[in-house]
Amino acid sequence: MNFEAETFRYDLSDLAADLCALYGGAGYGKYRMRKFEEYSLYLENKNFLASEHVIAFNGLDGKLLALKPDVTLSIVKNTTASEEAGEKLYYSESVYRLDRKSREYREIGQIGLEMLGGVDAVGTCEVCALALESLSLISERSVLAISHMGFLDAVFRSLGIADSASESLLACLGAGSAHELLRVADGLGLEAETASRLAALIAFDSDDAAKLEAARALAVTDEAAAAERELETILSELSRSGYSGRLHLDFSIVSDRGYYNGIVFAGYIDGVPKAVLSGGRYDRLTEKFGKNLSALGFAVYLNELSYYLRTTEEYDADYLLLYGEGDTPSAVWGEAERLRTVGSVRVSKTVPEGLRFREIRHVGEVD
Amino acid sequence: MLSVALPKGRLGDKVYRLLESVGYSCPEMLGDTRKLVFENEEVGIRYFLVKPSDVPIYVEYGAADIGVAGRDILLEYSPDVHELLDLGIGVCRMAVAAKEDFRDDLTRPLRVATKFPEIAKRHYAARSREIEIIKLYGSIELAPLLDLSDVIVDIVETGTTLRENHLRVFDEILPISARLIANPASCRFKGEEIGALAGKLRELTEKK
């Protein structure tokens, strides 16, 4: 893939500023938080986190604290929003997580937004549209893949599949593995027709229409049918709003059902091998905090992009201005100032080793 | 252009023959060459041969759009890839084997020699059996013979090596076969090309 990968000319800090401007422009207020929280917050909600490992330390009062591995938990814990008086927030924060592959802690730049309270069809489409707009800021060649945990949950319940068994089915869905799903479904004693409909949700040769058809056929309860209709509404409304072709139904996007109860989505950029955005509806998380609050949000993972955004300039500076023994500081500074009107300038007595400059000038040569 | 990571060796050769038979040929693959990347622009395919355990890494990080890896490797490393197809080749099983007269001593942890520590850990954790993993990189069968370990967790194809060394299978963990895997982002941007290739391979495997 990298052979043809698009090289994105975008500085991460510019992208962060543009994302913040996008969310601020949509009326989301900036949320600021300290770098650490009480460790118990993460311990009690470890399944919500990408990894249960957090960097913990003792506060001066003896309380066990942790460098925050997540922002959403803090927002949900502290929000005063209600269904009637909702909050719309965005954040740009560093989080500290264990990298699954390297087994090292990493500081990760994360920007995201949360809609807390009053999440209806308009709000849901607004958040999805902002996710799509976020991806557009990086590249037009981007897609948002959307699924629905509430739908899958309702279907599994209607089929009488126990939670532990449905985890195996979810694992197959998450791996996009229709053949394994058929095997697991067979082991669970599901009818062949039901199993093939479940497999059609993720089959590599199913398009959105075929997936919707399979979803409709699986939605035999009111709950599942409502979830399926919600997906259809989002797809058609956003298609009408000009996002046609960039939003796809994709049941391989799965999240923890203990927290996510509705739509879940992930954003991809052509040339970046992993999702750069993920989010979903997480009313079950707010329930765990004793709040009867609908909630929907997403985060953009800047670290995933950092390897693919072209941030390295061709030159270390546009000009290298060399001065000699006889040149006065004011003469050197004056010439450097004149050059700075047309590019970046590094002043040096000798040519620095290993650095590249578009042009080397000597004091006295500047026009 | 689809980039395909193939495992070096017999399995890779078999997979290439399959792909060749459904129209994804790349004649220079068959020559005696030290090239690492083989390309056929006409059919829009690029192959590279890598160590079998590295295939999922190339696919996960997007250096390859698709690849072929054994289920053993996928379960051991749990890469973030989509598993599109069971190719039905490279069929074998992951099993627990030990000396023919082996009896489990439940008063102490079981010493398990293996190339697949994650699979072994999961297998014994499900049985609440405490184990000590001895990670080896080859000649696993030697470990119980020299009392380095009590048992081994390894791939068993025909069982000949086990029999010749007076070892036998005590427990089957899971069946193994080669899987067609794809990078999740590639599936979203090259879905048609990947789907066409996977569809042709599926037809072929179903015929067999």
Short mmCIF file of N, CA and C in Angstrom, two decimals, chain A residues 15-107:
data_model
loop_
_atom_site.label_atom_id
_atom_site.label_comp_id
_atom_site.label_asym_id
_atom_site.label_seq_id
_atom_site.Cartn_x
_atom_site.Cartn_y
_atom_site.Cartn_z
N LEU A 15 -3.05 20.81 11.67
CA LEU A 15 -4.24 19.95 11.63
C LEU A 15 -5.01 20.06 12.94
N ALA A 16 -4.27 20.03 14.06
CA ALA A 16 -4.92 20.14 15.37
C ALA A 16 -5.70 21.45 15.46
N ALA A 17 -5.07 22.54 14.99
CA ALA A 17 -5.74 23.85 15.05
C ALA A 17 -6.98 23.85 14.16
N ASP A 18 -6.88 23.24 12.97
CA ASP A 18 -8.02 23.20 12.05
C ASP A 18 -9.17 22.37 12.62
N LEU A 19 -8.82 21.25 13.29
CA LEU A 19 -9.87 20.42 13.89
C LEU A 19 -10.57 21.18 15.01
N CYS A 20 -9.77 21.86 15.84
CA CYS A 20 -10.36 22.62 16.94
C CYS A 20 -11.27 23.72 16.38
N ALA A 21 -10.82 24.35 15.29
CA ALA A 21 -11.65 25.41 14.68
C ALA A 21 -12.95 24.82 14.14
N LEU A 22 -12.86 23.63 13.57
CA LEU A 22 -14.06 22.96 13.04
C LEU A 22 -15.07 22.70 14.16
N TYR A 23 -14.58 22.17 15.28
CA TYR A 23 -15.49 21.82 16.38
C TYR A 23 -16.00 23.10 17.07
N GLY A 24 -15.10 24.07 17.22
CA GLY A 24 -15.53 25.34 17.82
C GLY A 24 -16.58 26.01 16.95
N GLY A 25 -16.36 25.94 15.65
CA GLY A 25 -17.31 26.54 14.71
C GLY A 25 -18.67 25.87 14.75
N ALA A 26 -18.72 24.61 15.18
CA ALA A 26 -20.00 23.90 15.27
C ALA A 26 -20.62 24.09 16.66
N GLY A 27 -20.04 25.00 17.46
CA GLY A 27 -20.64 25.34 18.75
C GLY A 27 -20.22 24.44 19.90
N TYR A 28 -19.14 23.70 19.71
CA TYR A 28 -18.64 22.85 20.80
C TYR A 28 -17.65 23.67 21.63
N GLY A 29 -17.79 23.60 22.94
CA GLY A 29 -16.92 24.37 23.82
C GLY A 29 -15.68 23.58 24.18
N LYS A 30 -14.56 24.29 24.38
CA LYS A 30 -13.31 23.57 24.67
C LYS A 30 -13.30 23.07 26.11
N TYR A 31 -12.95 21.80 26.28
CA TYR A 31 -12.85 21.17 27.59
C TYR A 31 -11.37 21.06 27.94
N ARG A 32 -11.03 21.56 29.12
CA ARG A 32 -9.63 21.45 29.55
C ARG A 32 -9.57 20.62 30.81
N MET A 33 -8.56 19.83 30.94
CA MET A 33 -8.44 19.01 32.14
C MET A 33 -6.98 18.88 32.54
N ARG A 34 -6.76 18.47 33.79
CA ARG A 34 -5.38 18.27 34.23
C ARG A 34 -4.87 16.94 33.67
N LYS A 35 -3.59 16.72 33.83
CA LYS A 35 -2.98 15.55 33.19
C LYS A 35 -3.27 14.24 33.90
N PHE A 36 -3.78 14.31 35.14
CA PHE A 36 -3.99 13.06 35.86
C PHE A 36 -5.35 13.04 36.55
N GLU A 37 -5.77 11.83 36.87
CA GLU A 37 -7.04 11.60 37.56
C GLU A 37 -6.77 10.57 38.64
N GLU A 38 -7.78 10.33 39.48
CA GLU A 38 -7.61 9.27 40.48
C GLU A 38 -7.55 7.93 39.75
N TYR A 39 -6.66 7.08 40.18
CA TYR A 39 -6.42 5.79 39.53
C TYR A 39 -7.71 4.96 39.49
N SER A 40 -8.54 5.09 40.56
CA SER A 40 -9.74 4.25 40.65
C SER A 40 -10.70 4.48 39.46
N LEU A 41 -10.69 5.69 38.91
CA LEU A 41 -11.57 5.98 37.76
C LEU A 41 -11.26 5.02 36.61
N TYR A 42 -9.98 4.79 36.39
CA TYR A 42 -9.58 3.92 35.28
C TYR A 42 -9.69 2.45 35.65
N LEU A 43 -9.44 2.16 36.93
CA LEU A 43 -9.53 0.77 37.38
C LEU A 43 -10.98 0.27 37.24
N GLU A 44 -11.94 1.13 37.64
CA GLU A 44 -13.34 0.71 37.59
C GLU A 44 -13.89 0.64 36.17
N ASN A 45 -13.21 1.29 35.23
CA ASN A 45 -13.71 1.31 33.86
C ASN A 45 -12.65 0.81 32.88
N LYS A 46 -11.89 -0.18 33.33
CA LYS A 46 -10.74 -0.60 32.52
C LYS A 46 -11.16 -1.14 31.15
N ASN A 47 -12.35 -1.72 31.06
CA ASN A 47 -12.77 -2.25 29.76
C ASN A 47 -13.06 -1.16 28.74
N PHE A 48 -13.29 0.06 29.22
CA PHE A 48 -13.55 1.17 28.30
C PHE A 48 -12.25 1.65 27.65
N LEU A 49 -11.14 1.33 28.30
CA LEU A 49 -9.85 1.82 27.84
C LEU A 49 -9.24 0.87 26.80
N ALA A 50 -8.37 1.44 25.97
CA ALA A 50 -7.70 0.61 24.97
C ALA A 50 -6.81 -0.42 25.65
N SER A 51 -6.29 -0.08 26.81
CA SER A 51 -5.46 -1.02 27.58
C SER A 51 -5.69 -0.73 29.05
N GLU A 52 -5.65 -1.79 29.88
CA GLU A 52 -5.90 -1.59 31.30
C GLU A 52 -4.66 -1.04 32.01
N HIS A 53 -3.54 -1.00 31.30
CA HIS A 53 -2.31 -0.50 31.91
C HIS A 53 -2.29 1.02 31.89
N VAL A 54 -2.10 1.61 33.06
CA VAL A 54 -1.98 3.06 33.13
C VAL A 54 -0.76 3.40 33.98
N ILE A 55 -0.25 4.60 33.79
CA ILE A 55 0.92 5.03 34.58
C ILE A 55 0.40 5.62 35.88
N ALA A 56 0.63 4.90 36.99
CA ALA A 56 0.08 5.33 38.27
C ALA A 56 1.20 5.86 39.17
N PHE A 57 0.83 6.77 40.05
CA PHE A 57 1.79 7.31 41.01
C PHE A 57 1.04 7.82 42.23
N ASN A 58 1.77 7.99 43.33
CA ASN A 58 1.12 8.46 44.56
C ASN A 58 1.11 9.97 44.63
N GLY A 59 -0.07 10.56 44.94
CA GLY A 59 -0.15 11.99 45.18
C GLY A 59 0.40 12.29 46.57
N LEU A 60 0.61 13.58 46.87
CA LEU A 60 1.19 13.94 48.17
C LEU A 60 0.28 13.55 49.33
N ASP A 61 -1.04 13.47 49.07
CA ASP A 61 -1.97 13.09 50.13
C ASP A 61 -2.14 11.57 50.22
N GLY A 62 -1.32 10.83 49.47
CA GLY A 62 -1.37 9.37 49.55
C GLY A 62 -2.32 8.73 48.57
N LYS A 63 -3.11 9.57 47.86
CA LYS A 63 -4.05 9.01 46.88
C LYS A 63 -3.29 8.48 45.67
N LEU A 64 -3.78 7.38 45.15
CA LEU A 64 -3.15 6.82 43.95
C LEU A 64 -3.72 7.54 42.73
N LEU A 65 -2.83 8.14 41.96
CA LEU A 65 -3.25 8.90 40.76
C LEU A 65 -2.71 8.21 39.51
N ALA A 66 -3.26 8.61 38.37
CA ALA A 66 -2.78 8.03 37.11
C ALA A 66 -2.74 9.10 36.05
N LEU A 67 -1.70 9.04 35.21
CA LEU A 67 -1.66 9.93 34.04
C LEU A 67 -2.80 9.50 33.13
N LYS A 68 -3.59 10.43 32.65
CA LYS A 68 -4.84 10.03 31.98
C LYS A 68 -4.59 9.26 30.68
N PRO A 69 -5.19 8.06 30.59
CA PRO A 69 -5.09 7.29 29.35
C PRO A 69 -6.27 7.59 28.42
N ASP A 70 -7.20 8.44 28.89
CA ASP A 70 -8.44 8.65 28.16
C ASP A 70 -9.05 9.98 28.63
N VAL A 71 -9.78 10.64 27.76
CA VAL A 71 -10.39 11.92 28.12
C VAL A 71 -11.88 11.76 28.38
N THR A 72 -12.53 10.87 27.60
CA THR A 72 -13.99 10.73 27.69
C THR A 72 -14.44 10.39 29.11
N LEU A 73 -13.70 9.49 29.78
CA LEU A 73 -14.09 9.11 31.14
C LEU A 73 -14.15 10.33 32.06
N SER A 74 -13.15 11.21 31.96
CA SER A 74 -13.13 12.40 32.81
C SER A 74 -14.29 13.32 32.47
N ILE A 75 -14.58 13.46 31.17
CA ILE A 75 -15.68 14.33 30.76
C ILE A 75 -16.99 13.80 31.32
N VAL A 76 -17.20 12.50 31.18
CA VAL A 76 -18.46 11.90 31.66
C VAL A 76 -18.57 12.02 33.17
N LYS A 77 -17.45 11.79 33.85
CA LYS A 77 -17.46 11.88 35.32
C LYS A 77 -17.84 13.29 35.78
N ASN A 78 -17.33 14.28 35.07
CA ASN A 78 -17.49 15.66 35.55
C ASN A 78 -18.67 16.42 34.94
N THR A 79 -19.30 15.86 33.93
CA THR A 79 -20.34 16.63 33.24
C THR A 79 -21.55 16.90 34.14
N THR A 80 -22.14 18.05 33.92
CA THR A 80 -23.38 18.38 34.63
C THR A 80 -24.54 18.38 33.63
N ALA A 81 -24.27 17.84 32.45
CA ALA A 81 -25.31 17.86 31.40
C ALA A 81 -26.50 16.99 31.79
N SER A 82 -27.65 17.33 31.22
CA SER A 82 -28.85 16.50 31.39
C SER A 82 -29.45 16.30 30.00
N GLU A 83 -30.47 15.48 29.91
CA GLU A 83 -31.09 15.27 28.60
C GLU A 83 -31.68 16.57 28.06
N GLU A 84 -32.18 17.41 28.99
CA GLU A 84 -32.80 18.67 28.57
C GLU A 84 -31.74 19.75 28.27
N ALA A 85 -30.73 19.77 29.11
CA ALA A 85 -29.67 20.78 28.93
C ALA A 85 -28.37 20.06 28.65
N GLY A 86 -28.16 19.76 27.39
CA GLY A 86 -26.99 18.98 27.00
C GLY A 86 -25.72 19.82 26.92
N GLU A 87 -24.61 19.13 26.80
CA GLU A 87 -23.33 19.82 26.62
C GLU A 87 -22.70 19.34 25.32
N LYS A 88 -22.02 20.26 24.66
CA LYS A 88 -21.24 19.90 23.48
C LYS A 88 -19.83 20.37 23.73
N LEU A 89 -18.89 19.42 23.77
CA LEU A 89 -17.53 19.75 24.16
C LEU A 89 -16.53 19.18 23.16
N TYR A 90 -15.39 19.86 23.04
CA TYR A 90 -14.28 19.25 22.31
C TYR A 90 -13.03 19.40 23.15
N TYR A 91 -12.04 18.58 22.85
CA TYR A 91 -10.80 18.62 23.63
C TYR A 91 -9.61 18.36 22.71
N SER A 92 -8.48 18.82 23.14
CA SER A 92 -7.22 18.52 22.46
C SER A 92 -6.22 18.25 23.58
N GLU A 93 -5.96 17.00 23.83
CA GLU A 93 -5.20 16.62 25.02
C GLU A 93 -4.19 15.52 24.69
N SER A 94 -3.23 15.35 25.57
CA SER A 94 -2.33 14.20 25.47
C SER A 94 -2.87 13.11 26.38
N VAL A 95 -2.85 11.89 25.90
CA VAL A 95 -3.20 10.75 26.75
C VAL A 95 -1.98 9.82 26.78
N TYR A 96 -1.92 8.99 27.81
CA TYR A 96 -0.73 8.15 28.01
C TYR A 96 -1.17 6.70 28.02
N ARG A 97 -0.76 5.97 27.02
CA ARG A 97 -1.24 4.59 26.86
C ARG A 97 -0.10 3.62 26.59
N LEU A 98 -0.39 2.37 26.91
CA LEU A 98 0.56 1.31 26.60
C LEU A 98 0.37 0.91 25.15
N ASP A 99 1.44 0.92 24.39
CA ASP A 99 1.34 0.47 23.00
C ASP A 99 1.38 -1.05 23.00
N ARG A 100 0.33 -1.63 22.41
CA ARG A 100 0.15 -3.08 22.45
C ARG A 100 1.34 -3.82 21.82
N LYS A 101 1.90 -3.26 20.77
CA LYS A 101 2.97 -3.96 20.05
C LYS A 101 4.32 -3.78 20.73
N SER A 102 4.66 -2.53 21.02
CA SER A 102 6.01 -2.28 21.56
C SER A 102 6.07 -2.53 23.06
N ARG A 103 4.91 -2.64 23.73
CA ARG A 103 4.84 -2.80 25.19
C ARG A 103 5.55 -1.64 25.88
N GLU A 104 5.43 -0.46 25.32
CA GLU A 104 6.00 0.75 25.92
C GLU A 104 4.87 1.76 26.09
N TYR A 105 4.98 2.61 27.10
CA TYR A 105 3.99 3.68 27.24
C TYR A 105 4.29 4.78 26.22
N ARG A 106 3.23 5.34 25.68
CA ARG A 106 3.41 6.41 24.70
C ARG A 106 2.51 7.59 25.04
N GLU A 107 3.00 8.77 24.75
CA GLU A 107 2.14 9.95 24.86
C GLU A 107 1.47 10.12 23.50
#
